């Protein structure tokens, strides 16, 4: 108990611990993969003394993949944290609400109409934008269907589940119209995978993350107040609907950008903020950066598991996250009212 | 708050009164419609075969004619198994909604379908030579696993299985089991077989599947019909049923076993087909009322018609490719689900 209390009072300790763990996971992940490369080689290569082959493996395959895992994990976790706060619902998350599926459908349509998934580098930057449109569309549909004299959290979740199923069905129909190679790649990508990524994807998602997460942190005071309920918020002089709309847009954009490079990863946006809230409490000044780091850590670890558990076969990281996240979700269901 | 909840329960469970005459009309007209749908299913496809040839292929089979062979070996088993699976899923959903009094109860939503799929991933991976009937047995076990997990969560959860908790528990169990299934399938390199089978619907169904579906159907639907009256009573509320001297635990247990049997058999033949078990029971109750002695036979007829038609759609939507029939039933079912969510999520 003593330790938990200390951490709760001093969130910085928690942040430092998670950052340390991310660094450890980062180096561990650099050392693992299909071709063996000892820690010595890794250090040598990082210092610029590696062989060409090692440089290729490290800088072109492993590094971008880890960086993407960090960015996507942070994006999904912050998106989940925002959604949980503004809906006052512990189990809100972009995957469960169908926002990820909307983004996924938009990306598949984009690939379908612009023919190839091996897009020229310039079109990689368009993927997050396409995903954003899909995610916004999904959010609007969910909001419209859930609206009946206001949006009740329960109805929001139920409608989200339905919309999720609907988007997935349309997705399947369109996937089958693709040619087989695109189809296989789309399937792999959709089940949540960060393999086969390169630096262009990092550059595609990076601006979204480094603009939107700090923006969310600036908005932390509003989130604190919104979390208390609409009436308190408006009596404290907050423009409730406007703030909520803006934050929702940020959450949707983060989810969309993440999905556009890493596919549909469910439960991460649920678990990361939830764990952080339990450890350091609900103050959003710390909850938001804490969730971002926790999400990054979880996704890097899940990726390590996915790479190594059944090596040489890789498990898509989305499946690893589901397998770990679902039990936690079940635990939440049993515990909460 | 408690009052509001009670009011909500009543609203969800308020059903139109019983209409036995209307129900008989559905049974009679539905049977005719089902045969027409089956005829259409047999005649439509990559090569169009007119009704007359269909008729003669069934009643004066000539093994030298290609069209007769297509009908006998490919189209007929597919159409019939579609009707059976549709009926099974609809009755499963009706039983689940009856015993849980939960409008969102259905095999695909409650993780039962994913349980069966999980079991099949194990079979495909470790016992690839398993025969048809054993595959069905495994699917039955897997369906049981999914059911036990979801109901277990319900038993442990504070406040019991509310509609939203049921849906969420189903998602969680479904996500868990299907991710484990994918992991197993990837490791054993049967992922492609799995996904083909999972989304495959009724493609490639053979007579042997029907030989296995039929006894399951006779037993399962038979017990469902025997239980029908008890479920009507149970649907009034557990206390009422107990007060009337019903052994509710026994009725519920038996109903769940029937659901496992029917869903397991369906999944083993046709993969994951969602929403029929959700939509059809609602439509049926809307049409004929809440007497399950009418609901169960009518739901089985309507479920059969829906799946046979959806399967025709699966073939015709994007020829020569097959669209997974589960995607089509989902496109039909999702708007309905949204409607129920709006109605039932009125917290």
mmCIF file of C-alpha atoms in Angstrom, chain B:
data_model
loop_
_atom_site.group_PDB
_atom_site.id
_atom_site.type_symbol
_atom_site.label_atom_id
_atom_site.label_comp_id
_atom_site.label_asym_id
_atom_site.label_seq_id
_atom_site.Cartn_x
_atom_site.Cartn_y
_atom_site.Cartn_z
ATOM 1 C CA UNK B 1 -34.018 4.826 -10.665
ATOM 2 C CA UNK B 2 -35.339 1.378 -9.776
ATOM 3 C CA UNK B 3 -38.723 2.398 -11.053
ATOM 4 C CA UNK B 4 -37.285 3.562 -14.311
ATOM 5 C CA UNK B 5 -35.502 0.258 -14.703
ATOM 6 C CA UNK B 6 -38.662 -1.684 -14.038
ATOM 7 C CA UNK B 7 -40.455 0.416 -16.549
ATOM 8 C CA UNK B 8 -37.706 -0.257 -19.036
ATOM 9 C CA UNK B 9 -37.927 -4.010 -18.481
ATOM 10 C CA UNK B 10 -41.609 -3.900 -19.103
ATOM 11 C CA UNK B 11 -41.106 -1.868 -22.222
ATOM 12 C CA UNK B 12 -38.584 -4.329 -23.598
ATOM 13 C CA UNK B 13 -40.672 -7.339 -22.807
ATOM 14 C CA UNK B 14 -44.011 -5.911 -23.783
ATOM 15 C CA UNK B 15 -45.068 -8.054 -26.681
ATOM 16 C CA UNK B 16 -48.148 -8.103 -28.822
ATOM 17 C CA UNK B 17 -50.851 -10.551 -27.828
ATOM 18 C CA UNK B 18 -50.934 -14.037 -29.211
ATOM 19 C CA UNK B 19 -52.306 -14.547 -32.660
ATOM 20 C CA UNK B 20 -52.601 -18.290 -33.326
ATOM 21 C CA UNK B 21 -54.525 -17.864 -36.572
ATOM 22 C CA UNK B 22 -51.901 -15.523 -37.910
ATOM 23 C CA UNK B 23 -49.270 -17.996 -36.772
ATOM 24 C CA UNK B 24 -50.897 -20.830 -38.693
ATOM 25 C CA UNK B 25 -50.967 -18.628 -41.757
ATOM 26 C CA UNK B 26 -47.232 -17.996 -41.333
ATOM 27 C CA UNK B 27 -46.559 -21.701 -40.896
ATOM 28 C CA UNK B 28 -48.519 -22.586 -43.986
ATOM 29 C CA UNK B 29 -47.540 -19.646 -46.205
ATOM 30 C CA UNK B 30 -43.990 -19.770 -44.869
ATOM 31 C CA UNK B 31 -43.609 -23.392 -45.840
ATOM 32 C CA UNK B 32 -44.707 -22.597 -49.378
ATOM 33 C CA UNK B 33 -42.381 -19.585 -49.477
ATOM 34 C CA UNK B 34 -39.555 -21.750 -48.201
ATOM 35 C CA UNK B 35 -40.048 -24.244 -51.009
ATOM 36 C CA UNK B 36 -40.120 -21.427 -53.566
ATOM 37 C CA UNK B 37 -36.911 -20.002 -52.056
ATOM 38 C CA UNK B 38 -35.307 -23.444 -52.183
ATOM 39 C CA UNK B 39 -36.347 -23.771 -55.818
ATOM 40 C CA UNK B 40 -34.871 -20.375 -56.621
ATOM 41 C CA UNK B 41 -31.703 -21.274 -54.762
ATOM 42 C CA UNK B 42 -31.310 -24.439 -56.790
ATOM 43 C CA UNK B 43 -32.028 -22.787 -60.106
ATOM 44 C CA UNK B 44 -29.927 -19.620 -59.708
ATOM 45 C CA UNK B 45 -26.160 -19.633 -59.866
ATOM 46 C CA UNK B 46 -23.158 -19.615 -62.165
ATOM 47 C CA UNK B 47 -25.140 -21.569 -64.726
ATOM 48 C CA UNK B 48 -28.833 -20.749 -64.714
ATOM 49 C CA UNK B 49 -31.045 -23.790 -64.716
ATOM 50 C CA UNK B 50 -34.771 -23.417 -65.326
ATOM 51 C CA UNK B 51 -37.369 -24.697 -62.909
ATOM 52 C CA UNK B 52 -38.427 -27.524 -65.197
ATOM 53 C CA UNK B 53 -34.929 -28.970 -65.215
ATOM 54 C CA UNK B 54 -34.760 -28.547 -61.462
ATOM 55 C CA UNK B 55 -37.957 -30.515 -61.129
ATOM 56 C CA UNK B 56 -36.814 -33.313 -63.355
ATOM 57 C CA UNK B 57 -33.361 -33.396 -61.723
ATOM 58 C CA UNK B 58 -34.985 -34.056 -58.396
ATOM 59 C CA UNK B 59 -37.718 -36.441 -59.443
ATOM 60 C CA UNK B 60 -36.315 -38.061 -62.600
ATOM 61 C CA UNK B 61 -32.610 -37.907 -61.978
ATOM 62 C CA UNK B 62 -30.484 -38.627 -65.001
ATOM 63 C CA UNK B 63 -26.808 -38.971 -64.100
ATOM 64 C CA UNK B 64 -25.691 -38.284 -67.677
ATOM 65 C CA UNK B 65 -26.940 -34.689 -67.682
ATOM 66 C CA UNK B 66 -24.488 -32.133 -66.274
ATOM 67 C CA UNK B 67 -27.267 -29.864 -65.092
ATOM 68 C CA UNK B 68 -28.816 -32.736 -63.156
ATOM 69 C CA UNK B 69 -25.488 -33.509 -61.552
ATOM 70 C CA UNK B 70 -24.925 -29.879 -60.568
ATOM 71 C CA UNK B 71 -28.308 -29.833 -58.945
ATOM 72 C CA UNK B 72 -27.951 -33.128 -57.142
ATOM 73 C CA UNK B 73 -24.371 -32.763 -55.981
ATOM 74 C CA UNK B 74 -23.912 -29.025 -55.475
ATOM 75 C CA UNK B 75 -27.051 -26.953 -55.362
ATOM 76 C CA UNK B 76 -29.512 -29.181 -53.582
ATOM 77 C CA UNK B 77 -27.341 -29.955 -50.543
ATOM 78 C CA UNK B 78 -26.398 -26.293 -50.316
ATOM 79 C CA UNK B 79 -29.988 -25.089 -50.384
ATOM 80 C CA UNK B 80 -31.212 -27.680 -47.900
ATOM 81 C CA UNK B 81 -28.381 -27.123 -45.451
ATOM 82 C CA UNK B 82 -29.047 -23.381 -45.721
ATOM 83 C CA UNK B 83 -32.629 -23.947 -44.684
ATOM 84 C CA UNK B 84 -31.595 -26.197 -41.787
ATOM 85 C CA UNK B 85 -28.883 -23.868 -40.499
ATOM 86 C CA UNK B 86 -31.205 -20.863 -40.758
ATOM 87 C CA UNK B 87 -33.837 -22.695 -38.750
ATOM 88 C CA UNK B 88 -31.292 -23.836 -36.147
ATOM 89 C CA UNK B 89 -29.909 -20.361 -35.588
ATOM 90 C CA UNK B 90 -33.347 -18.763 -35.379
ATOM 91 C CA UNK B 91 -34.544 -21.319 -32.831
ATOM 92 C CA UNK B 92 -31.315 -20.923 -30.817
ATOM 93 C CA UNK B 93 -31.908 -17.198 -30.661
ATOM 94 C CA UNK B 94 -35.549 -17.652 -29.695
ATOM 95 C CA UNK B 95 -34.612 -20.014 -26.863
ATOM 96 C CA UNK B 96 -31.881 -17.691 -25.584
ATOM 97 C CA UNK B 97 -34.125 -14.640 -25.666
ATOM 98 C CA UNK B 98 -36.879 -16.622 -23.985
ATOM 99 C CA UNK B 99 -34.833 -17.908 -21.074
ATOM 100 C CA UNK B 100 -32.762 -14.771 -20.470
ATOM 101 C CA UNK B 101 -35.598 -12.314 -21.181
ATOM 102 C CA UNK B 102 -32.930 -10.287 -22.848
ATOM 103 C CA UNK B 103 -33.724 -8.768 -26.239
ATOM 104 C CA UNK B 104 -30.095 -8.871 -27.351
ATOM 105 C CA UNK B 105 -29.520 -12.554 -26.649
ATOM 106 C CA UNK B 106 -28.392 -14.471 -29.734
ATOM 107 C CA UNK B 107 -25.738 -17.101 -30.435
ATOM 108 C CA UNK B 108 -23.449 -14.802 -32.438
ATOM 109 C CA UNK B 109 -23.674 -11.957 -29.943
ATOM 110 C CA UNK B 110 -23.076 -14.189 -26.934
ATOM 111 C CA UNK B 111 -19.774 -15.616 -28.088
ATOM 112 C CA UNK B 112 -21.278 -19.061 -28.703
ATOM 113 C CA UNK B 113 -20.389 -18.968 -32.383
ATOM 114 C CA UNK B 114 -16.828 -17.930 -31.579
ATOM 115 C CA UNK B 115 -16.588 -20.776 -29.083
ATOM 116 C CA UNK B 116 -17.447 -23.262 -31.790
ATOM 117 C CA UNK B 117 -14.935 -21.615 -34.120
ATOM 118 C CA UNK B 118 -12.271 -21.872 -31.431
ATOM 119 C CA UNK B 119 -12.897 -25.595 -31.055
ATOM 120 C CA UNK B 120 -12.642 -26.032 -34.800
ATOM 121 C CA UNK B 121 -9.288 -24.236 -34.884
ATOM 122 C CA UNK B 122 -8.047 -26.870 -32.442
ATOM 123 C CA UNK B 123 -9.466 -29.700 -34.525
ATOM 124 C CA UNK B 124 -8.052 -28.376 -37.794
ATOM 125 C CA UNK B 125 -4.656 -27.870 -36.165
ATOM 126 C CA UNK B 126 -4.180 -31.001 -34.127
ATOM 127 C CA UNK B 127 -6.532 -33.583 -35.582
ATOM 128 C CA UNK B 128 -6.653 -32.711 -39.281
ATOM 129 C CA UNK B 129 -8.019 -36.103 -40.250
ATOM 130 C CA UNK B 130 -11.047 -35.886 -37.984
ATOM 131 C CA UNK B 131 -14.267 -37.047 -39.604
ATOM 132 C CA UNK B 132 -17.333 -34.938 -40.148
ATOM 133 C CA UNK B 133 -19.319 -36.151 -37.177
ATOM 134 C CA UNK B 134 -16.428 -35.620 -34.742
ATOM 135 C CA UNK B 135 -15.963 -32.089 -36.083
ATOM 136 C CA UNK B 136 -19.571 -31.442 -35.228
ATOM 137 C CA UNK B 137 -19.063 -32.855 -31.764
ATOM 138 C CA UNK B 138 -16.105 -30.525 -31.196
ATOM 139 C CA UNK B 139 -18.117 -27.559 -32.404
ATOM 140 C CA UNK B 140 -20.745 -28.535 -29.872
ATOM 141 C CA UNK B 141 -18.135 -28.565 -27.089
ATOM 142 C CA UNK B 142 -16.769 -25.202 -28.232
ATOM 143 C CA UNK B 143 -20.234 -23.682 -28.303
ATOM 144 C CA UNK B 144 -20.613 -24.959 -24.762
ATOM 145 C CA UNK B 145 -17.357 -23.294 -23.741
ATOM 146 C CA UNK B 146 -18.494 -19.929 -25.124
ATOM 147 C CA UNK B 147 -21.875 -20.275 -23.415
ATOM 148 C CA UNK B 148 -20.381 -21.199 -20.060
ATOM 149 C CA UNK B 149 -17.962 -18.269 -20.183
ATOM 150 C CA UNK B 150 -20.652 -15.723 -21.020
ATOM 151 C CA UNK B 151 -23.127 -17.020 -18.472
ATOM 152 C CA UNK B 152 -20.304 -17.324 -15.934
ATOM 153 C CA UNK B 153 -19.485 -13.654 -16.375
ATOM 154 C CA UNK B 154 -23.182 -12.941 -15.999
ATOM 155 C CA UNK B 155 -23.359 -14.918 -12.771
ATOM 156 C CA UNK B 156 -20.330 -13.120 -11.335
ATOM 157 C CA UNK B 157 -21.245 -9.642 -12.558
ATOM 158 C CA UNK B 158 -22.854 -7.185 -10.187
ATOM 159 C CA UNK B 159 -26.426 -6.611 -11.229
ATOM 160 C CA UNK B 160 -26.582 -9.671 -13.479
ATOM 161 C CA UNK B 161 -26.614 -9.805 -17.242
ATOM 162 C CA UNK B 162 -28.238 -6.593 -18.395
ATOM 163 C CA UNK B 163 -28.601 -6.287 -22.183
ATOM 164 C CA UNK B 164 -25.487 -4.163 -22.444
ATOM 165 C CA UNK B 165 -23.447 -6.441 -20.192
ATOM 166 C CA UNK B 166 -24.533 -9.460 -22.168
ATOM 167 C CA UNK B 167 -23.443 -7.826 -25.403
ATOM 168 C CA UNK B 168 -20.135 -6.743 -23.897
ATOM 169 C CA UNK B 169 -19.476 -10.105 -22.277
ATOM 170 C CA UNK B 170 -20.189 -11.687 -25.645
ATOM 171 C CA UNK B 171 -17.722 -9.337 -27.348
ATOM 172 C CA UNK B 172 -15.053 -10.008 -24.764
ATOM 173 C CA UNK B 173 -15.466 -13.782 -24.844
ATOM 174 C CA UNK B 174 -15.705 -13.677 -28.625
ATOM 175 C CA UNK B 175 -12.546 -11.572 -28.908
ATOM 176 C CA UNK B 176 -10.680 -13.821 -26.506
ATOM 177 C CA UNK B 177 -11.680 -17.091 -28.154
ATOM 178 C CA UNK B 178 -11.238 -15.863 -31.703
ATOM 179 C CA UNK B 179 -7.807 -14.392 -30.972
ATOM 180 C CA UNK B 180 -6.751 -17.677 -29.407
ATOM 181 C CA UNK B 181 -8.183 -19.482 -32.422
ATOM 182 C CA UNK B 182 -6.192 -17.247 -34.785
ATOM 183 C CA UNK B 183 -3.026 -17.822 -32.788
ATOM 184 C CA UNK B 184 -3.480 -21.587 -32.897
ATOM 185 C CA UNK B 185 -4.353 -21.491 -36.580
ATOM 186 C CA UNK B 186 -1.367 -19.305 -37.494
ATOM 187 C CA UNK B 187 1.019 -21.477 -35.535
ATOM 188 C CA UNK B 188 -0.173 -24.636 -37.206
ATOM 189 C CA UNK B 189 -0.454 -22.982 -40.604
ATOM 190 C CA UNK B 190 -4.096 -23.734 -41.032
ATOM 191 C CA UNK B 191 -5.086 -20.049 -40.893
ATOM 192 C CA UNK B 192 -6.127 -20.006 -44.514
ATOM 193 C CA UNK B 193 -8.316 -23.073 -44.138
ATOM 194 C CA UNK B 194 -9.794 -21.551 -41.039
ATOM 195 C CA UNK B 195 -10.670 -18.224 -42.569
ATOM 196 C CA UNK B 196 -12.030 -19.905 -45.671
ATOM 197 C CA UNK B 197 -14.229 -22.060 -43.539
ATOM 198 C CA UNK B 198 -15.114 -19.271 -41.122
ATOM 199 C CA UNK B 199 -16.376 -16.922 -43.804
ATOM 200 C CA UNK B 200 -17.221 -19.673 -46.251
ATOM 201 C CA UNK B 201 -20.874 -19.943 -45.463
ATOM 202 C CA UNK B 202 -22.567 -22.724 -47.340
ATOM 203 C CA UNK B 203 -20.018 -23.067 -50.130
ATOM 204 C CA UNK B 204 -19.170 -26.678 -50.839
ATOM 205 C CA UNK B 205 -21.745 -28.206 -48.527
ATOM 206 C CA UNK B 206 -22.267 -31.881 -49.255
ATOM 207 C CA UNK B 207 -24.943 -34.426 -48.533
ATOM 208 C CA UNK B 208 -22.916 -35.729 -45.602
ATOM 209 C CA UNK B 209 -23.468 -32.431 -43.761
ATOM 210 C CA UNK B 210 -27.181 -32.835 -44.170
ATOM 211 C CA UNK B 211 -27.036 -36.394 -42.877
ATOM 212 C CA UNK B 212 -25.477 -34.956 -39.727
ATOM 213 C CA UNK B 213 -27.635 -31.858 -39.517
ATOM 214 C CA UNK B 214 -30.874 -33.813 -39.776
ATOM 215 C CA UNK B 215 -30.638 -35.879 -36.568
ATOM 216 C CA UNK B 216 -29.374 -32.827 -34.659
ATOM 217 C CA UNK B 217 -32.334 -30.907 -36.019
ATOM 218 C CA UNK B 218 -34.862 -33.583 -35.097
ATOM 219 C CA UNK B 219 -33.522 -33.869 -31.556
ATOM 220 C CA UNK B 220 -32.838 -30.167 -31.019
ATOM 221 C CA UNK B 221 -35.950 -28.724 -32.577
ATOM 222 C CA UNK B 222 -38.005 -31.523 -30.993
ATOM 223 C CA UNK B 223 -36.798 -30.690 -27.487
ATOM 224 C CA UNK B 224 -37.198 -26.977 -28.223
ATOM 225 C CA UNK B 225 -40.812 -27.603 -29.114
ATOM 226 C CA UNK B 226 -41.410 -29.692 -25.999
ATOM 227 C CA UNK B 227 -39.871 -26.914 -23.905
ATOM 228 C CA UNK B 228 -41.895 -24.226 -25.669
ATOM 229 C CA UNK B 229 -44.667 -24.001 -23.121
ATOM 230 C CA UNK B 230 -42.249 -23.823 -20.185
ATOM 231 C CA UNK B 231 -40.350 -21.054 -21.949
ATOM 232 C CA UNK B 232 -43.531 -19.059 -22.451
ATOM 233 C CA UNK B 233 -44.037 -19.245 -18.702
ATOM 234 C CA UNK B 234 -40.375 -18.506 -17.972
ATOM 235 C CA UNK B 235 -40.591 -15.455 -20.191
ATOM 236 C CA UNK B 236 -43.139 -14.012 -17.739
ATOM 237 C CA UNK B 237 -40.404 -13.906 -15.144
ATOM 238 C CA UNK B 238 -38.448 -16.403 -13.135
ATOM 239 C CA UNK B 239 -40.525 -15.798 -9.984
ATOM 240 C CA UNK B 240 -43.771 -16.373 -11.817
ATOM 241 C CA UNK B 241 -42.442 -19.561 -13.340
ATOM 242 C CA UNK B 242 -41.247 -20.829 -9.958
ATOM 243 C CA UNK B 243 -44.561 -19.868 -8.413
ATOM 244 C CA UNK B 244 -46.305 -21.988 -11.012
ATOM 245 C CA UNK B 245 -44.184 -24.937 -9.938
ATOM 246 C CA UNK B 246 -41.692 -24.929 -12.788
ATOM 247 C CA UNK B 247 -38.239 -26.327 -12.278
ATOM 248 C CA UNK B 248 -36.650 -23.285 -13.897
ATOM 249 C CA UNK B 249 -33.098 -24.516 -13.566
ATOM 250 C CA UNK B 250 -33.921 -27.693 -15.425
ATOM 251 C CA UNK B 251 -35.774 -25.857 -18.198
ATOM 252 C CA UNK B 252 -32.988 -23.318 -18.648
ATOM 253 C CA UNK B 253 -30.280 -25.969 -18.600
ATOM 254 C CA UNK B 254 -32.028 -28.088 -21.183
ATOM 255 C CA UNK B 255 -32.699 -25.055 -23.380
ATOM 256 C CA UNK B 256 -29.027 -24.095 -23.245
ATOM 257 C CA UNK B 257 -27.961 -27.613 -24.207
ATOM 258 C CA UNK B 258 -30.319 -27.421 -27.190
ATOM 259 C CA UNK B 259 -28.797 -24.061 -28.148
ATOM 260 C CA UNK B 260 -25.293 -25.529 -27.971
ATOM 261 C CA UNK B 261 -26.369 -28.468 -30.089
ATOM 262 C CA UNK B 262 -28.053 -26.376 -32.762
ATOM 263 C CA UNK B 263 -25.443 -23.617 -32.866
ATOM 264 C CA UNK B 264 -22.515 -26.029 -32.798
ATOM 265 C CA UNK B 265 -23.976 -28.000 -35.702
ATOM 266 C CA UNK B 266 -24.652 -24.798 -37.666
ATOM 267 C CA UNK B 267 -21.159 -23.421 -37.159
ATOM 268 C CA UNK B 268 -19.516 -26.698 -38.056
ATOM 269 C CA UNK B 269 -21.352 -26.734 -41.384
ATOM 270 C CA UNK B 270 -21.641 -23.067 -42.321
ATOM 271 C CA UNK B 271 -19.088 -21.109 -40.295
ATOM 272 C CA UNK B 272 -19.973 -17.942 -38.497
ATOM 273 C CA UNK B 273 -23.320 -16.547 -39.585
ATOM 274 C CA UNK B 274 -24.552 -13.805 -37.331
ATOM 275 C CA UNK B 275 -27.755 -11.918 -36.653
ATOM 276 C CA UNK B 276 -30.278 -14.528 -37.834
ATOM 277 C CA UNK B 277 -30.620 -15.691 -34.242
ATOM 278 C CA UNK B 278 -31.123 -12.096 -33.161
ATOM 279 C CA UNK B 279 -33.482 -10.780 -35.805
ATOM 280 C CA UNK B 280 -35.819 -13.663 -36.565
ATOM 281 C CA UNK B 281 -37.120 -14.276 -33.020
ATOM 282 C CA UNK B 282 -38.000 -10.584 -32.692
ATOM 283 C CA UNK B 283 -39.832 -10.536 -35.989
ATOM 284 C CA UNK B 284 -41.585 -13.763 -35.111
ATOM 285 C CA UNK B 285 -42.752 -12.527 -31.722
ATOM 286 C CA UNK B 286 -43.897 -9.306 -33.342
ATOM 287 C CA UNK B 287 -45.988 -11.347 -35.768
ATOM 288 C CA UNK B 288 -47.360 -14.154 -33.627
ATOM 289 C CA UNK B 289 -47.058 -13.045 -29.994
ATOM 290 C CA UNK B 290 -45.178 -14.619 -27.107
ATOM 291 C CA UNK B 291 -46.554 -18.129 -27.036
ATOM 292 C CA UNK B 292 -43.397 -20.096 -27.748
ATOM 293 C CA UNK B 293 -45.402 -23.054 -29.034
ATOM 294 C CA UNK B 294 -46.022 -20.815 -32.025
ATOM 295 C CA UNK B 295 -42.813 -18.806 -31.853
ATOM 296 C CA UNK B 296 -40.485 -21.772 -32.214
ATOM 297 C CA UNK B 297 -41.981 -23.385 -35.339
ATOM 298 C CA UNK B 298 -42.599 -20.003 -36.979
ATOM 299 C CA UNK B 299 -39.090 -18.803 -36.165
ATOM 300 C CA UNK B 300 -37.592 -21.936 -37.672
ATOM 301 C CA UNK B 301 -39.512 -21.449 -40.930
ATOM 302 C CA UNK B 302 -38.670 -17.743 -41.146
ATOM 303 C CA UNK B 303 -35.008 -18.371 -40.248
ATOM 304 C CA UNK B 304 -34.799 -21.006 -42.966
ATOM 305 C CA UNK B 305 -36.264 -18.632 -45.554
ATOM 306 C CA UNK B 306 -33.945 -15.795 -44.550
ATOM 307 C CA UNK B 307 -30.777 -17.847 -44.802
ATOM 308 C CA UNK B 308 -31.741 -19.464 -48.105
ATOM 309 C CA UNK B 309 -32.414 -16.003 -49.553
ATOM 310 C CA UNK B 310 -29.230 -14.540 -48.050
ATOM 311 C CA UNK B 311 -27.284 -17.407 -49.571
ATOM 312 C CA UNK B 312 -28.763 -16.651 -52.986
ATOM 313 C CA UNK B 313 -27.639 -13.063 -52.425
ATOM 314 C CA UNK B 314 -24.171 -14.287 -51.516
ATOM 315 C CA UNK B 315 -23.890 -15.951 -54.922
ATOM 316 C CA UNK B 316 -25.507 -13.235 -57.004
ATOM 317 C CA UNK B 317 -23.977 -10.102 -55.490
ATOM 318 C CA UNK B 318 -20.574 -10.342 -57.084
ATOM 319 C CA UNK B 319 -20.441 -13.286 -59.487
ATOM 320 C CA UNK B 320 -18.418 -15.374 -60.037
ATOM 321 C CA UNK B 321 -17.117 -14.710 -56.515
ATOM 322 C CA UNK B 322 -18.949 -15.667 -53.384
ATOM 323 C CA UNK B 323 -19.702 -13.003 -50.828
ATOM 324 C CA UNK B 324 -19.622 -14.438 -47.296
ATOM 325 C CA UNK B 325 -23.220 -15.032 -46.341
ATOM 326 C CA UNK B 326 -22.411 -13.811 -42.826
ATOM 327 C CA UNK B 327 -21.667 -10.382 -44.280
ATOM 328 C CA UNK B 328 -25.079 -10.319 -45.912
ATOM 329 C CA UNK B 329 -26.958 -11.374 -42.799
ATOM 330 C CA UNK B 330 -24.969 -8.719 -40.909
ATOM 331 C CA UNK B 331 -25.962 -6.013 -43.363
ATOM 332 C CA UNK B 332 -29.586 -7.044 -42.848
ATOM 333 C CA UNK B 333 -29.204 -7.500 -39.112
ATOM 334 C CA UNK B 334 -27.230 -4.432 -38.080
ATOM 335 C CA UNK B 335 -29.981 -1.861 -38.685
ATOM 336 C CA UNK B 336 -32.227 -4.088 -36.651
ATOM 337 C CA UNK B 337 -29.663 -4.301 -33.877
ATOM 338 C CA UNK B 338 -29.365 -0.511 -33.883
ATOM 339 C CA UNK B 339 -33.123 -0.235 -33.574
ATOM 340 C CA UNK B 340 -33.079 -2.586 -30.568
ATOM 341 C CA UNK B 341 -30.149 -0.705 -29.060
ATOM 342 C CA UNK B 342 -32.065 2.558 -29.285
ATOM 343 C CA UNK B 343 -35.106 0.969 -27.749
ATOM 344 C CA UNK B 344 -33.398 -1.122 -25.111
ATOM 345 C CA UNK B 345 -30.526 1.133 -24.104
ATOM 346 C CA UNK B 346 -32.908 3.629 -22.608
ATOM 347 C CA UNK B 347 -31.094 4.058 -19.313
#
